[in-house]
mmCIF file as gemmi writes it, N, C-alpha and C atoms, coordinates in Angstrom:
data_model
loop_
_atom_site.group_PDB
_atom_site.id
_atom_site.type_symbol
_atom_site.label_atom_id
_atom_site.label_alt_id
_atom_site.label_comp_id
_atom_site.label_asym_id
_atom_site.label_entity_id
_atom_site.label_seq_id
_atom_site.pdbx_PDB_ins_code
_atom_site.Cartn_x
_atom_site.Cartn_y
_atom_site.Cartn_z
_atom_site.occupancy
_atom_site.B_iso_or_equiv
_atom_site.pdbx_formal_charge
_atom_site.auth_seq_id
_atom_site.auth_asym_id
_atom_site.pdbx_PDB_model_num
ATOM 1 N N . UNK Axp A 1 ? 209.233 307.766 117.271 1 0 ? 1 A 1
ATOM 2 C CA . UNK Axp A 1 ? 209.917 308.078 116.036 1 0 ? 1 A 1
ATOM 3 C C . UNK Axp A 1 ? 209.45 307.15 114.915 1 0 ? 1 A 1
ATOM 4 N N . UNK Axp A 2 ? 209.231 305.899 115.228 1 0 ? 2 A 1
ATOM 5 C CA . UNK Axp A 2 ? 208.781 304.944 114.217 1 0 ? 2 A 1
ATOM 6 C C . UNK Axp A 2 ? 207.411 305.353 113.694 1 0 ? 2 A 1
ATOM 7 N N . UNK Axp A 3 ? 206.528 305.835 114.564 1 0 ? 3 A 1
ATOM 8 C CA . UNK Axp A 3 ? 205.206 306.281 114.128 1 0 ? 3 A 1
ATOM 9 C C . UNK Axp A 3 ? 205.32 307.432 113.142 1 0 ? 3 A 1
ATOM 10 N N . UNK Axp A 4 ? 206.235 308.357 113.411 1 0 ? 4 A 1
ATOM 11 C CA . UNK Axp A 4 ? 206.424 309.508 112.532 1 0 ? 4 A 1
ATOM 12 C C . UNK Axp A 4 ? 206.922 309.058 111.161 1 0 ? 4 A 1
ATOM 13 N N . UNK Axp A 5 ? 207.853 308.11 111.151 1 0 ? 5 A 1
ATOM 14 C CA . UNK Axp A 5 ? 208.369 307.584 109.887 1 0 ? 5 A 1
ATOM 15 C C . UNK Axp A 5 ? 207.255 306.868 109.123 1 0 ? 5 A 1
ATOM 16 N N . UNK Axp A 6 ? 206.442 306.095 109.808 1 0 ? 6 A 1
ATOM 17 C CA . UNK Axp A 6 ? 205.352 305.39 109.138 1 0 ? 6 A 1
ATOM 18 C C . UNK Axp A 6 ? 204.314 306.354 108.568 1 0 ? 6 A 1
ATOM 19 N N . UNK Axp A 7 ? 204.063 307.467 109.257 1 0 ? 7 A 1
ATOM 20 C CA . UNK Axp A 7 ? 203.136 308.471 108.736 1 0 ? 7 A 1
ATOM 21 C C . UNK Axp A 7 ? 203.664 309.066 107.44 1 0 ? 7 A 1
ATOM 22 N N . UNK Axp A 8 ? 204.958 309.356 107.418 1 0 ? 8 A 1
ATOM 23 C CA . UNK Axp A 8 ? 205.555 309.925 106.207 1 0 ? 8 A 1
ATOM 24 C C . UNK Axp A 8 ? 205.495 308.903 105.077 1 0 ? 8 A 1
ATOM 25 N N . UNK Axp A 9 ? 205.817 307.659 105.365 1 0 ? 9 A 1
ATOM 26 C CA . UNK Axp A 9 ? 205.773 306.618 104.334 1 0 ? 9 A 1
ATOM 27 C C . UNK Axp A 9 ? 204.361 306.457 103.769 1 0 ? 9 A 1
ATOM 28 N N . UNK Axp A 10 ? 203.353 306.605 104.605 1 0 ? 10 A 1
ATOM 29 C CA . UNK Axp A 10 ? 201.968 306.478 104.143 1 0 ? 10 A 1
ATOM 30 C C . UNK Axp A 10 ? 201.6 307.588 103.168 1 0 ? 10 A 1
ATOM 31 N N . UNK Axp A 11 ? 202.248 308.738 103.282 1 0 ? 11 A 1
ATOM 32 C CA . UNK Axp A 11 ? 201.96 309.865 102.396 1 0 ? 11 A 1
ATOM 33 C C . UNK Axp A 11 ? 202.695 309.774 101.063 1 0 ? 11 A 1
ATOM 34 N N . UNK Axp A 12 ? 203.692 308.917 100.979 1 0 ? 12 A 1
ATOM 35 C CA . UNK Axp A 12 ? 204.453 308.777 99.739 1 0 ? 12 A 1
ATOM 36 C C . UNK Axp A 12 ? 203.702 307.904 98.749 1 0 ? 12 A 1
ATOM 37 N N . UNK Axp A 13 ? 204.033 308.056 97.483 1 0 ? 13 A 1
ATOM 38 C CA . UNK Axp A 13 ? 203.453 307.177 96.472 1 0 ? 13 A 1
ATOM 39 C C . UNK Axp A 13 ? 204.099 305.797 96.6 1 0 ? 13 A 1
ATOM 40 N N . UNK Axp A 14 ? 203.498 304.812 95.98 1 0 ? 14 A 1
ATOM 41 C CA . UNK Axp A 14 ? 204.045 303.449 96.041 1 0 ? 14 A 1
ATOM 42 C C . UNK Axp A 14 ? 205.45 303.41 95.443 1 0 ? 14 A 1
ATOM 43 N N . UNK Axp A 15 ? 205.661 304.129 94.365 1 0 ? 15 A 1
ATOM 44 C CA . UNK Axp A 15 ? 206.987 304.178 93.735 1 0 ? 15 A 1
ATOM 45 C C . UNK Axp A 15 ? 208.014 304.78 94.695 1 0 ? 15 A 1
ATOM 46 N N . UNK Axp A 16 ? 207.648 305.859 95.379 1 0 ? 16 A 1
ATOM 47 C CA . UNK Axp A 16 ? 208.561 306.486 96.339 1 0 ? 16 A 1
ATOM 48 C C . UNK Axp A 16 ? 208.833 305.572 97.524 1 0 ? 16 A 1
ATOM 49 N N . UNK Axp A 17 ? 207.799 304.868 97.994 1 0 ? 17 A 1
ATOM 50 C CA . UNK Axp A 17 ? 207.995 303.921 99.107 1 0 ? 17 A 1
ATOM 51 C C . UNK Axp A 17 ? 208.975 302.82 98.703 1 0 ? 17 A 1
ATOM 52 N N . UNK Axp A 18 ? 208.846 302.335 97.484 1 0 ? 18 A 1
ATOM 53 C CA . UNK Axp A 18 ? 209.751 301.292 96.999 1 0 ? 18 A 1
ATOM 54 C C . UNK Axp A 18 ? 211.182 301.821 96.927 1 0 ? 18 A 1
ATOM 55 N N . UNK Axp A 19 ? 211.358 303.048 96.457 1 0 ? 19 A 1
ATOM 56 C CA . UNK Axp A 19 ? 212.683 303.658 96.406 1 0 ? 19 A 1
ATOM 57 C C . UNK Axp A 19 ? 213.281 303.773 97.803 1 0 ? 19 A 1
ATOM 58 N N . UNK Axp A 20 ? 212.469 304.182 98.772 1 0 ? 20 A 1
ATOM 59 C CA . UNK Axp A 20 ? 212.933 304.315 100.161 1 0 ? 20 A 1
ATOM 60 C C . UNK Axp A 20 ? 213.335 302.946 100.701 1 0 ? 20 A 1
ATOM 61 N N . UNK Axp A 21 ? 212.546 301.91 100.428 1 0 ? 21 A 1
ATOM 62 C CA . UNK Axp A 21 ? 212.889 300.562 100.895 1 0 ? 21 A 1
ATOM 63 C C . UNK Axp A 21 ? 214.241 300.112 100.354 1 0 ? 21 A 1
ATOM 64 N N . UNK Axp A 22 ? 214.469 300.354 99.066 1 0 ? 22 A 1
ATOM 65 C CA . UNK Axp A 22 ? 215.731 299.96 98.438 1 0 ? 22 A 1
ATOM 66 C C . UNK Axp A 22 ? 216.89 300.715 99.067 1 0 ? 22 A 1
ATOM 67 N N . UNK Axp A 23 ? 216.722 302.013 99.271 1 0 ? 23 A 1
ATOM 68 C CA . UNK Axp A 23 ? 217.791 302.828 99.858 1 0 ? 23 A 1
ATOM 69 C C . UNK Axp A 23 ? 218.093 302.387 101.283 1 0 ? 23 A 1
ATOM 70 N N . UNK Axp A 24 ? 217.056 302.178 102.087 1 0 ? 24 A 1
ATOM 71 C CA . UNK Axp A 24 ? 217.266 301.747 103.475 1 0 ? 24 A 1
ATOM 72 C C . UNK Axp A 24 ? 217.973 300.393 103.506 1 0 ? 24 A 1
ATOM 73 N N . UNK Axp A 25 ? 217.599 299.492 102.617 1 0 ? 25 A 1
ATOM 74 C CA . UNK Axp A 25 ? 218.264 298.188 102.564 1 0 ? 25 A 1
ATOM 75 C C . UNK Axp A 25 ? 219.731 298.349 102.187 1 0 ? 25 A 1
ATOM 76 N N . UNK Axp A 26 ? 220.037 299.25 101.245 1 0 ? 26 A 1
ATOM 77 C CA . UNK Axp A 26 ? 221.423 299.504 100.878 1 0 ? 26 A 1
ATOM 78 C C . UNK Axp A 26 ? 222.216 300.044 102.06 1 0 ? 26 A 1
ATOM 79 N N . UNK Axp A 27 ? 221.604 300.956 102.827 1 0 ? 27 A 1
ATOM 80 C CA . UNK Axp A 27 ? 222.272 301.517 104.003 1 0 ? 27 A 1
ATOM 81 C C . UNK Axp A 27 ? 222.557 300.421 105.011 1 0 ? 27 A 1
ATOM 82 N N . UNK Axp A 28 ? 221.571 299.581 105.272 1 0 ? 28 A 1
ATOM 83 C CA . UNK Axp A 28 ? 221.73 298.492 106.242 1 0 ? 28 A 1
ATOM 84 C C . UNK Axp A 28 ? 222.808 297.506 105.788 1 0 ? 28 A 1
ATOM 85 N N . UNK Axp A 29 ? 222.847 297.23 104.477 1 0 ? 29 A 1
ATOM 86 C CA . UNK Axp A 29 ? 223.834 296.298 103.933 1 0 ? 29 A 1
ATOM 87 C C . UNK Axp A 29 ? 225.207 296.942 103.735 1 0 ? 29 A 1
ATOM 88 N N . UNK Axp A 30 ? 225.313 298.236 104.052 1 0 ? 30 A 1
ATOM 89 C CA . UNK Axp A 30 ? 226.549 299.005 103.881 1 0 ? 30 A 1
ATOM 90 C C . UNK Axp A 30 ? 227.002 299.032 102.416 1 0 ? 30 A 1
ATOM 91 N N . UNK Axp A 31 ? 226.028 299.002 101.514 1 0 ? 31 A 1
ATOM 92 C CA . UNK Axp A 31 ? 226.277 299.09 100.072 1 0 ? 31 A 1
ATOM 93 C C . UNK Axp A 31 ? 225.831 300.476 99.621 1 0 ? 31 A 1
ATOM 94 N N . UNK Axp A 32 ? 226.671 301.466 99.86 1 0 ? 32 A 1
ATOM 95 C CA . UNK Axp A 32 ? 226.274 302.849 99.622 1 0 ? 32 A 1
ATOM 96 C C . UNK Axp A 32 ? 226.679 303.362 98.245 1 0 ? 32 A 1
ATOM 97 N N . UNK Axp A 33 ? 227.156 302.479 97.382 1 0 ? 33 A 1
ATOM 98 C CA . UNK Axp A 33 ? 227.544 302.904 96.042 1 0 ? 33 A 1
ATOM 99 C C . UNK Axp A 33 ? 226.321 303.408 95.282 1 0 ? 33 A 1
ATOM 100 N N . UNK Axp A 34 ? 226.48 304.531 94.633 1 0 ? 34 A 1
ATOM 101 C CA . UNK Axp A 34 ? 225.399 305.098 93.853 1 0 ? 34 A 1
ATOM 102 C C . UNK Axp A 34 ? 224.418 305.941 94.641 1 0 ? 34 A 1
ATOM 103 N N . UNK Axp A 35 ? 224.579 306.047 95.957 1 0 ? 35 A 1
ATOM 104 C CA . UNK Axp A 35 ? 223.686 306.869 96.767 1 0 ? 35 A 1
ATOM 105 C C . UNK Axp A 35 ? 224.287 308.259 96.963 1 0 ? 35 A 1
ATOM 106 N N . UNK Axp A 36 ? 223.438 309.261 97.014 1 0 ? 36 A 1
ATOM 107 C CA . UNK Axp A 36 ? 223.861 310.633 97.262 1 0 ? 36 A 1
ATOM 108 C C . UNK Axp A 36 ? 223.861 310.862 98.776 1 0 ? 36 A 1
ATOM 109 N N . UNK Axp A 37 ? 224.991 310.537 99.412 1 0 ? 37 A 1
ATOM 110 C CA . UNK Axp A 37 ? 225.106 310.623 100.869 1 0 ? 37 A 1
ATOM 111 C C . UNK Axp A 37 ? 226.029 311.77 101.241 1 0 ? 37 A 1
ATOM 112 N N . UNK Axp A 38 ? 225.612 312.533 102.251 1 0 ? 38 A 1
ATOM 113 C CA . UNK Axp A 38 ? 226.463 313.584 102.802 1 0 ? 38 A 1
ATOM 114 C C . UNK Axp A 38 ? 226.333 313.565 104.314 1 0 ? 38 A 1
ATOM 115 N N . UNK Axp A 39 ? 227.432 313.917 104.974 1 0 ? 39 A 1
ATOM 116 C CA . UNK Axp A 39 ? 227.422 314.054 106.423 1 0 ? 39 A 1
ATOM 117 C C . UNK Axp A 39 ? 226.744 315.373 106.766 1 0 ? 39 A 1
ATOM 118 N N . UNK Axp A 40 ? 225.935 315.392 107.787 1 0 ? 40 A 1
ATOM 119 C CA . UNK Axp A 40 ? 225.265 316.616 108.209 1 0 ? 40 A 1
ATOM 120 C C . UNK Axp A 40 ? 226.228 317.409 109.073 1 0 ? 40 A 1
ATOM 121 N N . UNK Axp A 41 ? 226.438 318.663 108.707 1 0 ? 41 A 1
ATOM 122 C CA . UNK Axp A 41 ? 227.378 319.53 109.42 1 0 ? 41 A 1
ATOM 123 C C . UNK Axp A 41 ? 226.92 319.741 110.855 1 0 ? 41 A 1
ATOM 124 N N . UNK Axp A 42 ? 227.881 319.718 111.767 1 0 ? 42 A 1
ATOM 125 C CA . UNK Axp A 42 ? 227.591 319.98 113.165 1 0 ? 42 A 1
ATOM 126 C C . UNK Axp A 42 ? 227.012 318.799 113.919 1 0 ? 42 A 1
ATOM 127 N N . UNK Axp A 43 ? 226.867 317.681 113.263 1 0 ? 43 A 1
ATOM 128 C CA . UNK Axp A 43 ? 226.311 316.491 113.915 1 0 ? 43 A 1
ATOM 129 C C . UNK Axp A 43 ? 227.289 315.337 113.736 1 0 ? 43 A 1
ATOM 130 N N . UNK Axp A 44 ? 227.576 314.665 114.798 1 0 ? 44 A 1
ATOM 131 C CA . UNK Axp A 44 ? 228.522 313.559 114.759 1 0 ? 44 A 1
ATOM 132 C C . UNK Axp A 44 ? 227.84 312.287 114.276 1 0 ? 44 A 1
ATOM 133 N N . UNK Axp A 45 ? 228.364 311.695 113.227 1 0 ? 45 A 1
ATOM 134 C CA . UNK Axp A 45 ? 227.893 310.419 112.687 1 0 ? 45 A 1
ATOM 135 C C . UNK Axp A 45 ? 226.462 310.445 112.165 1 0 ? 45 A 1
ATOM 136 N N . UNK Axp A 46 ? 225.963 311.61 111.757 1 0 ? 46 A 1
ATOM 137 C CA . UNK Axp A 46 ? 224.629 311.709 111.183 1 0 ? 46 A 1
ATOM 138 C C . UNK Axp A 46 ? 224.784 312.054 109.702 1 0 ? 46 A 1
ATOM 139 N N . UNK Axp A 47 ? 224.089 311.287 108.865 1 0 ? 47 A 1
ATOM 140 C CA . UNK Axp A 47 ? 224.206 311.431 107.423 1 0 ? 47 A 1
ATOM 141 C C . UNK Axp A 47 ? 222.821 311.541 106.805 1 0 ? 47 A 1
ATOM 142 N N . UNK Axp A 48 ? 222.775 312.039 105.567 1 0 ? 48 A 1
ATOM 143 C CA . UNK Axp A 48 ? 221.513 312.078 104.851 1 0 ? 48 A 1
ATOM 144 C C . UNK Axp A 48 ? 221.712 311.483 103.465 1 0 ? 48 A 1
ATOM 145 N N . UNK Axp A 49 ? 220.658 310.86 102.97 1 0 ? 49 A 1
ATOM 146 C CA . UNK Axp A 49 ? 220.621 310.352 101.603 1 0 ? 49 A 1
ATOM 147 C C . UNK Axp A 49 ? 219.551 311.153 100.885 1 0 ? 49 A 1
ATOM 148 N N . UNK Axp A 50 ? 219.877 311.635 99.705 1 0 ? 50 A 1
ATOM 149 C CA . UNK Axp A 50 ? 218.933 312.414 98.913 1 0 ? 50 A 1
ATOM 150 C C . UNK Axp A 50 ? 218.488 311.587 97.707 1 0 ? 50 A 1
ATOM 151 N N . UNK Axp A 51 ? 217.194 311.496 97.524 1 0 ? 51 A 1
ATOM 152 C CA . UNK Axp A 51 ? 216.618 310.845 96.345 1 0 ? 51 A 1
ATOM 153 C C . UNK Axp A 51 ? 215.451 311.722 95.898 1 0 ? 51 A 1
ATOM 154 N N . UNK Axp A 52 ? 215.688 312.552 94.883 1 0 ? 52 A 1
ATOM 155 C CA . UNK Axp A 52 ? 214.668 313.512 94.466 1 0 ? 52 A 1
ATOM 156 C C . UNK Axp A 52 ? 214.437 314.493 95.588 1 0 ? 52 A 1
ATOM 157 N N . UNK Axp A 53 ? 213.188 314.666 96.002 1 0 ? 53 A 1
ATOM 158 C CA . UNK Axp A 53 ? 212.913 315.573 97.116 1 0 ? 53 A 1
ATOM 159 C C . UNK Axp A 53 ? 212.714 314.827 98.439 1 0 ? 53 A 1
ATOM 160 N N . UNK Axp A 54 ? 213.045 313.555 98.463 1 0 ? 54 A 1
ATOM 161 C CA . UNK Axp A 54 ? 212.944 312.751 99.685 1 0 ? 54 A 1
ATOM 162 C C . UNK Axp A 54 ? 214.308 312.69 100.355 1 0 ? 54 A 1
ATOM 163 N N . UNK Axp A 55 ? 214.321 312.872 101.683 1 0 ? 55 A 1
ATOM 164 C CA . UNK Axp A 55 ? 215.554 312.796 102.457 1 0 ? 55 A 1
ATOM 165 C C . UNK Axp A 55 ? 215.419 311.698 103.501 1 0 ? 55 A 1
ATOM 166 N N . UNK Axp A 56 ? 216.469 310.883 103.594 1 0 ? 56 A 1
ATOM 167 C CA . UNK Axp A 56 ? 216.544 309.85 104.626 1 0 ? 56 A 1
ATOM 168 C C . UNK Axp A 56 ? 217.735 310.213 105.485 1 0 ? 56 A 1
ATOM 169 N N . UNK Axp A 57 ? 217.49 310.503 106.752 1 0 ? 57 A 1
ATOM 170 C CA . UNK Axp A 57 ? 218.544 310.898 107.684 1 0 ? 57 A 1
ATOM 171 C C . UNK Axp A 57 ? 218.793 309.719 108.61 1 0 ? 57 A 1
ATOM 172 N N . UNK Axp A 58 ? 220.076 309.362 108.769 1 0 ? 58 A 1
ATOM 173 C CA . UNK Axp A 58 ? 220.399 308.217 109.614 1 0 ? 58 A 1
ATOM 174 C C . UNK Axp A 58 ? 221.651 308.474 110.433 1 0 ? 58 A 1
ATOM 175 N N . UNK Axp A 59 ? 221.742 307.757 111.544 1 0 ? 59 A 1
ATOM 176 C CA . UNK Axp A 59 ? 222.862 307.811 112.473 1 0 ? 59 A 1
ATOM 177 C C . UNK Axp A 59 ? 223.62 306.512 112.322 1 0 ? 59 A 1
ATOM 178 N N . UNK Axp A 60 ? 224.933 306.617 112.13 1 0 ? 60 A 1
ATOM 179 C CA . UNK Axp A 60 ? 225.72 305.414 111.882 1 0 ? 60 A 1
ATOM 180 C C . UNK Axp A 60 ? 226.874 305.323 112.875 1 0 ? 60 A 1
ATOM 181 N N . UNK Axp A 61 ? 226.977 304.175 113.521 1 0 ? 61 A 1
ATOM 182 C CA . UNK Axp A 61 ? 228.132 303.856 114.352 1 0 ? 61 A 1
ATOM 183 C C . UNK Axp A 61 ? 228.742 302.576 113.797 1 0 ? 61 A 1
ATOM 184 N N . UNK Axp A 62 ? 229.844 302.153 114.389 1 0 ? 62 A 1
ATOM 185 C CA . UNK Axp A 62 ? 230.49 300.93 113.929 1 0 ? 62 A 1
ATOM 186 C C . UNK Axp A 62 ? 229.591 299.711 114.13 1 0 ? 62 A 1
ATOM 187 N N . UNK Axp A 63 ? 228.721 299.747 115.143 1 0 ? 63 A 1
ATOM 188 C CA . UNK Axp A 63 ? 227.886 298.594 115.463 1 0 ? 63 A 1
ATOM 189 C C . UNK Axp A 63 ? 226.481 298.655 114.88 1 0 ? 63 A 1
ATOM 190 N N . UNK Axp A 64 ? 225.958 299.867 114.645 1 0 ? 64 A 1
ATOM 191 C CA . UNK Axp A 64 ? 224.555 299.932 114.251 1 0 ? 64 A 1
ATOM 192 C C . UNK Axp A 64 ? 224.268 301.122 113.348 1 0 ? 64 A 1
ATOM 193 N N . UNK Axp A 65 ? 223.096 301.052 112.747 1 0 ? 65 A 1
ATOM 194 C CA . UNK Axp A 65 ? 222.568 302.133 111.931 1 0 ? 65 A 1
ATOM 195 C C . UNK Axp A 65 ? 221.139 302.377 112.386 1 0 ? 65 A 1
ATOM 196 N N . UNK Axp A 66 ? 220.818 303.649 112.632 1 0 ? 66 A 1
ATOM 197 C CA . UNK Axp A 66 ? 219.475 303.985 113.08 1 0 ? 66 A 1
ATOM 198 C C . UNK Axp A 66 ? 218.895 305.035 112.133 1 0 ? 66 A 1
ATOM 199 N N . UNK Axp A 67 ? 217.747 304.746 111.556 1 0 ? 67 A 1
ATOM 200 C CA . UNK Axp A 67 ? 217.057 305.696 110.694 1 0 ? 67 A 1
ATOM 201 C C . UNK Axp A 67 ? 216.388 306.723 111.605 1 0 ? 67 A 1
ATOM 202 N N . UNK Axp A 68 ? 216.744 307.989 111.434 1 0 ? 68 A 1
ATOM 203 C CA . UNK Axp A 68 ? 216.196 309.042 112.279 1 0 ? 68 A 1
ATOM 204 C C . UNK Axp A 68 ? 214.985 309.722 111.656 1 0 ? 68 A 1
ATOM 205 N N . UNK Axp A 69 ? 215.007 309.863 110.327 1 0 ? 69 A 1
ATOM 206 C CA . UNK Axp A 69 ? 213.971 310.653 109.694 1 0 ? 69 A 1
ATOM 207 C C . UNK Axp A 69 ? 213.86 310.279 108.221 1 0 ? 69 A 1
ATOM 208 N N . UNK Axp A 70 ? 212.642 310.222 107.739 1 0 ? 70 A 1
ATOM 209 C CA . UNK Axp A 70 ? 212.361 310.081 106.315 1 0 ? 70 A 1
ATOM 210 C C . UNK Axp A 70 ? 211.285 311.103 106.014 1 0 ? 70 A 1
ATOM 211 N N . UNK Axp A 71 ? 211.579 312.028 105.104 1 0 ? 71 A 1
ATOM 212 C CA . UNK Axp A 71 ? 210.569 313.025 104.753 1 0 ? 71 A 1
ATOM 213 C C . UNK Axp A 71 ? 210.913 313.745 103.467 1 0 ? 71 A 1
ATOM 214 N N . UNK Axp A 72 ? 209.942 314.478 102.979 1 0 ? 72 A 1
ATOM 215 C CA . UNK Axp A 72 ? 210.181 315.327 101.818 1 0 ? 72 A 1
ATOM 216 C C . UNK Axp A 72 ? 210.994 316.534 102.288 1 0 ? 72 A 1
ATOM 217 N N . UNK Axp A 73 ? 211.838 317.025 101.407 1 0 ? 73 A 1
ATOM 218 C CA . UNK Axp A 73 ? 212.689 318.159 101.739 1 0 ? 73 A 1
ATOM 219 C C . UNK Axp A 73 ? 211.83 319.407 101.926 1 0 ? 73 A 1
ATOM 220 N N . UNK Axp A 74 ? 212.05 320.099 103.045 1 0 ? 74 A 1
ATOM 221 C CA . UNK Axp A 74 ? 211.432 321.397 103.29 1 0 ? 74 A 1
ATOM 222 C C . UNK Axp A 74 ? 212.36 322.21 104.184 1 0 ? 74 A 1
ATOM 223 N N . UNK Axp A 75 ? 211.938 323.376 104.596 1 0 ? 75 A 1
ATOM 224 C CA . UNK Axp A 75 ? 212.816 324.243 105.386 1 0 ? 75 A 1
ATOM 225 C C . UNK Axp A 75 ? 213.103 323.694 106.782 1 0 ? 75 A 1
ATOM 226 N N . UNK Axp A 76 ? 212.361 322.718 107.242 1 0 ? 76 A 1
ATOM 227 C CA . UNK Axp A 76 ? 212.558 322.166 108.585 1 0 ? 76 A 1
ATOM 228 C C . UNK Axp A 76 ? 213.28 320.813 108.586 1 0 ? 76 A 1
ATOM 229 N N . UNK Axp A 77 ? 213.663 320.316 107.446 1 0 ? 77 A 1
ATOM 230 C CA . UNK Axp A 77 ? 214.201 318.957 107.33 1 0 ? 77 A 1
ATOM 231 C C . UNK Axp A 77 ? 215.397 318.712 108.242 1 0 ? 77 A 1
ATOM 232 N N . UNK Axp A 78 ? 216.365 319.621 108.242 1 0 ? 78 A 1
ATOM 233 C CA . UNK Axp A 78 ? 217.599 319.389 108.991 1 0 ? 78 A 1
ATOM 234 C C . UNK Axp A 78 ? 217.683 320.185 110.285 1 0 ? 78 A 1
ATOM 235 N N . UNK Axp A 79 ? 216.607 320.766 110.71 1 0 ? 79 A 1
ATOM 236 C CA . UNK Axp A 79 ? 216.623 321.659 111.869 1 0 ? 79 A 1
ATOM 237 C C . UNK Axp A 79 ? 216.996 320.964 113.169 1 0 ? 79 A 1
ATOM 238 N N . UNK Axp A 80 ? 216.68 319.71 113.352 1 0 ? 80 A 1
ATOM 239 C CA . UNK Axp A 80 ? 216.905 319.005 114.62 1 0 ? 80 A 1
ATOM 240 C C . UNK Axp A 80 ? 218.279 318.399 114.745 1 0 ? 80 A 1
ATOM 241 N N . UNK Axp A 81 ? 219.16 318.616 113.777 1 0 ? 81 A 1
ATOM 242 C CA . UNK Axp A 81 ? 220.451 317.95 113.808 1 0 ? 81 A 1
ATOM 243 C C . UNK Axp A 81 ? 221.564 318.909 113.951 1 0 ? 81 A 1
């Protein structure tokens, strides 16, 4: 999964990569103010953050946060959840 995320990050522009870094840091720090976050329907504790056409999908429990997917929005973005 990490390889897939790194491949997507390599395809993003430097500005988009910086935006993703800031968003991921906010998620990790539990500072979600100002982020466009929604729970994914039909999935327990899985959320997405929208920034332009980039989606960051993550799984959140009381103890941890796991980034599941980072990619540009397309028809397959939410299919696995």
